[in-house]
Amino acid sequence: MDKLFADEEARMGDQGSGPHQSTPAPTDKKLDELYGLIEGIEVAMFTTRRADGHLVSRPMQVQGKGSGADLWFVTNGEDHKMDELEFDQHVNVSFYRDRTREWVSVSGTARVVTDRAKVRELYKPDWRAWFADEGGERDGTPSDPRITLLGVDAETVVYMVSNTPRPVVLYEVVKGIITGTQPDVGETHVVTGSELHGR
């Protein structure tokens, strides 16, 4: 991933005050955890805003790493989300792992990319399952004009990672329900742009 996170942690302060309580951790550790979570979950809820102001979410799979954007997705260029992105490029991409309660929230902007060289770079044969052969160039191959990439440039990212065994996570959740206290299932971290780029 290229540029990934804005300096939200600096705005929140060293103690993590604000909407997310951030636990201090070494930069290398946070980056390893974050990339591991995204690669391990893969399918995200991709949220856009319609022209009437309402939010729309749909599941989409991250299409591996590639230069030019922090996250890459593939979609049908004739889909309604194209109209939504034309109205407002701001998006949220959220990942959640039910087994461990771990999550990642990425807020940023999305760009529509139709460059065939980039499509060929990221192309996977299983894309043909989503682009039925309609004859001619509309055959699900990299030259199919329907195949469109969405490149997301992240502005802020917050994530929660858990190194706690699943039975302990379940115990903490049940305990929270019974006692009315917040369950301790993991640590929330924010990675700043300066951490990501070594500045």
Short mmCIF file of C-alpha atoms in Angstrom, two decimals:
data_model
loop_
_atom_site.label_atom_id
_atom_site.label_comp_id
_atom_site.label_asym_id
_atom_site.label_seq_id
_atom_site.Cartn_x
_atom_site.Cartn_y
_atom_site.Cartn_z
CA MET A 1 0.00 0.00 0.00
CA ASP A 2 1.23 3.48 -0.84
CA LYS A 3 -0.06 6.33 1.30
CA LEU A 4 -2.47 4.92 3.80
CA PHE A 5 -3.33 6.93 6.86
CA ALA A 6 -3.86 10.55 7.78
CA ASP A 7 -2.54 11.90 11.05
CA GLU A 8 -5.65 11.16 13.12
CA GLU A 9 -3.67 9.88 16.08
CA ALA A 10 -1.98 13.27 16.42
CA ARG A 11 -5.39 14.93 16.58
CA MET A 12 -6.54 12.42 19.18
CA GLY A 13 -3.49 12.96 21.38
CA ASP A 14 -1.02 10.50 22.88
CA GLN A 15 -3.58 9.07 25.29
CA GLY A 16 -6.00 8.17 22.53
CA SER A 17 -8.81 10.48 23.61
CA GLY A 18 -11.57 10.85 21.06
CA PRO A 19 -13.99 8.54 19.28
CA HIS A 20 -11.58 5.60 19.40
CA GLN A 21 -9.40 4.72 22.37
CA SER A 22 -6.01 4.02 20.82
CA THR A 23 -3.46 1.83 22.55
CA PRO A 24 0.20 2.88 22.07
CA ALA A 25 2.28 0.33 20.15
CA PRO A 26 5.45 0.28 18.04
CA THR A 27 4.89 1.37 14.45
CA ASP A 28 6.23 -1.84 12.89
CA LYS A 29 3.91 -3.92 15.03
CA LYS A 30 0.87 -1.85 14.08
CA LEU A 31 1.65 -2.04 10.37
CA ASP A 32 2.16 -5.80 10.50
CA GLU A 33 -1.11 -6.24 12.39
CA LEU A 34 -3.04 -4.00 10.02
CA TYR A 35 -1.81 -5.59 6.80
CA GLY A 36 -2.34 -9.03 8.29
CA LEU A 37 -5.93 -8.23 9.19
CA ILE A 38 -6.81 -6.87 5.74
CA GLU A 39 -5.17 -9.77 3.94
CA GLY A 40 -6.78 -12.29 6.29
CA ILE A 41 -10.34 -10.95 6.00
CA GLU A 42 -10.34 -9.96 2.30
CA VAL A 43 -14.08 -9.24 1.92
CA ALA A 44 -15.08 -5.76 3.03
CA MET A 45 -18.25 -3.70 3.20
CA PHE A 46 -17.74 -0.87 0.71
CA THR A 47 -19.90 2.16 1.57
CA THR A 48 -20.77 5.01 -0.80
CA ARG A 49 -23.23 7.93 -0.64
CA ARG A 50 -26.13 8.34 -3.07
CA ALA A 51 -27.17 11.68 -4.52
CA ASP A 52 -30.09 11.80 -2.04
CA GLY A 53 -27.61 11.61 0.85
CA HIS A 54 -28.33 8.01 1.87
CA LEU A 55 -25.45 5.59 2.43
CA VAL A 56 -25.22 2.31 0.52
CA SER A 57 -22.99 -0.65 1.47
CA ARG A 58 -22.14 -3.79 -0.45
CA PRO A 59 -19.61 -6.62 0.04
CA MET A 60 -16.50 -6.38 -2.13
CA GLN A 61 -13.22 -8.29 -2.14
CA VAL A 62 -9.84 -6.61 -2.01
CA GLN A 63 -7.94 -7.50 -5.19
CA GLY A 64 -4.43 -7.81 -3.83
CA LYS A 65 -1.73 -5.16 -3.61
CA GLY A 66 -0.87 -2.87 -6.47
CA SER A 67 0.77 0.48 -6.99
CA GLY A 68 -1.37 3.56 -7.42
CA ALA A 69 -3.85 3.07 -4.57
CA ASP A 70 -4.02 1.78 -1.00
CA LEU A 71 -6.79 -0.72 -1.76
CA TRP A 72 -7.98 -2.08 -5.12
CA PHE A 73 -11.43 -3.43 -5.93
CA VAL A 74 -12.99 -4.66 -9.18
CA THR A 75 -16.54 -3.85 -10.22
CA ASN A 76 -18.85 -3.57 -13.20
CA GLY A 77 -18.47 -0.10 -14.69
CA GLU A 78 -22.19 -0.13 -15.51
CA ASP A 79 -23.18 -0.54 -11.85
CA HIS A 80 -25.08 2.08 -9.83
CA LYS A 81 -22.08 2.69 -7.56
CA MET A 82 -20.46 4.56 -10.46
CA ASP A 83 -23.18 7.22 -10.21
CA GLU A 84 -22.69 7.37 -6.45
CA LEU A 85 -18.94 7.90 -6.78
CA GLU A 86 -19.50 10.60 -9.38
CA PHE A 87 -21.67 12.40 -6.81
CA ASP A 88 -19.31 11.84 -3.87
CA GLN A 89 -15.90 10.14 -3.98
CA HIS A 90 -15.73 9.72 -0.19
CA VAL A 91 -16.05 6.08 0.86
CA ASN A 92 -15.65 3.84 3.86
CA VAL A 93 -14.27 0.32 3.64
CA SER A 94 -14.84 -1.83 6.72
CA PHE A 95 -13.57 -5.32 7.53
CA TYR A 96 -14.84 -7.59 10.32
CA ARG A 97 -13.74 -11.02 11.50
CA ASP A 98 -16.60 -12.58 13.47
CA ARG A 99 -14.50 -15.32 15.06
CA THR A 100 -12.21 -12.89 16.87
CA ARG A 101 -14.26 -9.64 16.77
CA GLU A 102 -11.33 -7.93 14.99
CA TRP A 103 -12.11 -5.09 12.59
CA VAL A 104 -10.63 -2.43 10.32
CA SER A 105 -12.26 0.83 9.23
CA VAL A 106 -10.76 2.73 6.29
CA SER A 107 -12.12 6.16 5.32
CA GLY A 108 -10.90 7.75 2.13
CA THR A 109 -11.70 8.56 -1.48
CA ALA A 110 -12.28 6.23 -4.41
CA ARG A 111 -11.15 6.67 -8.01
CA VAL A 112 -12.62 4.91 -11.04
CA VAL A 113 -9.81 3.34 -13.10
CA THR A 114 -10.39 1.81 -16.53
CA ASP A 115 -6.74 1.57 -17.62
CA ARG A 116 -6.36 -1.84 -19.28
CA ALA A 117 -2.74 -2.19 -18.17
CA LYS A 118 -3.78 -1.91 -14.52
CA VAL A 119 -6.70 -4.29 -15.12
CA ARG A 120 -4.31 -6.86 -16.61
CA GLU A 121 -1.92 -6.37 -13.66
CA LEU A 122 -4.60 -7.20 -11.09
CA TYR A 123 -6.75 -9.56 -13.18
CA LYS A 124 -7.72 -12.96 -11.75
CA PRO A 125 -9.41 -15.76 -13.73
CA ASP A 126 -12.23 -16.01 -11.18
CA TRP A 127 -13.44 -12.54 -12.22
CA ARG A 128 -15.17 -14.28 -15.13
CA ALA A 129 -17.74 -15.61 -12.65
CA TRP A 130 -18.97 -12.02 -12.20
CA PHE A 131 -18.68 -10.95 -15.85
CA ALA A 132 -20.71 -13.41 -17.92
CA ASP A 133 -19.69 -13.98 -21.53
CA GLU A 134 -22.03 -11.80 -23.61
CA GLY A 135 -20.01 -12.18 -26.80
CA GLY A 136 -17.36 -10.00 -28.40
CA GLU A 137 -15.16 -8.10 -25.95
CA ARG A 138 -17.74 -8.56 -23.18
CA ASP A 139 -16.32 -11.99 -22.34
CA GLY A 140 -14.91 -11.58 -18.82
CA THR A 141 -11.30 -11.28 -19.96
CA PRO A 142 -9.05 -8.27 -19.16
CA SER A 143 -10.22 -6.53 -22.36
CA ASP A 144 -13.88 -6.64 -21.23
CA PRO A 145 -14.98 -2.96 -21.11
CA ARG A 146 -17.28 -3.69 -18.16
CA ILE A 147 -14.34 -4.52 -15.90
CA THR A 148 -13.56 -1.40 -13.90
CA LEU A 149 -11.20 -0.90 -10.98
CA LEU A 150 -11.86 1.19 -7.91
CA GLY A 151 -8.71 2.52 -6.27
CA VAL A 152 -9.20 3.68 -2.69
CA ASP A 153 -6.81 6.25 -1.25
CA ALA A 154 -7.10 6.07 2.53
CA GLU A 155 -7.26 9.17 4.70
CA THR A 156 -7.85 7.64 8.14
CA VAL A 157 -7.65 4.06 9.36
CA VAL A 158 -8.56 2.62 12.75
CA TYR A 159 -8.37 -1.08 13.58
CA MET A 160 -8.83 -3.47 16.48
CA VAL A 161 -6.66 -6.54 16.82
CA SER A 162 -7.03 -9.40 19.27
CA ASN A 163 -4.38 -11.87 20.38
CA THR A 164 -6.85 -13.44 22.78
CA PRO A 165 -8.00 -17.07 22.29
CA ARG A 166 -11.59 -17.37 21.05
CA PRO A 167 -12.96 -18.96 24.28
CA VAL A 168 -11.59 -15.98 26.24
CA VAL A 169 -13.17 -13.55 23.76
CA LEU A 170 -16.54 -15.27 24.20
CA TYR A 171 -16.11 -15.20 27.99
CA GLU A 172 -15.36 -11.47 27.92
CA VAL A 173 -18.46 -10.78 25.79
CA VAL A 174 -20.71 -12.80 28.10
CA LYS A 175 -19.16 -11.14 31.15
CA GLY A 176 -19.83 -7.75 29.62
CA ILE A 177 -23.49 -8.64 29.07
CA ILE A 178 -23.89 -9.79 32.67
CA THR A 179 -21.91 -7.05 34.41
CA GLY A 180 -22.61 -4.15 32.07
CA THR A 181 -18.89 -3.52 31.57
CA GLN A 182 -17.09 -3.22 28.25
CA PRO A 183 -15.52 -6.56 27.24
CA ASP A 184 -11.73 -6.63 26.85
CA VAL A 185 -11.40 -8.42 23.50
CA GLY A 186 -8.49 -6.57 21.90
CA GLU A 187 -6.56 -3.36 21.34
CA THR A 188 -7.56 -0.47 19.08
CA HIS A 189 -4.77 1.22 17.11
CA VAL A 190 -4.40 4.16 14.75
CA VAL A 191 -1.48 4.34 12.32
CA THR A 192 -0.43 7.83 11.26
CA GLY A 193 0.79 8.84 7.83
CA SER A 194 4.18 9.71 9.27
CA GLU A 195 4.49 6.22 10.78
CA LEU A 196 3.52 4.57 7.53
CA HIS A 197 6.01 6.47 5.43
CA GLY A 198 8.83 6.55 7.98
CA ARG A 199 8.80 10.31 8.38
#
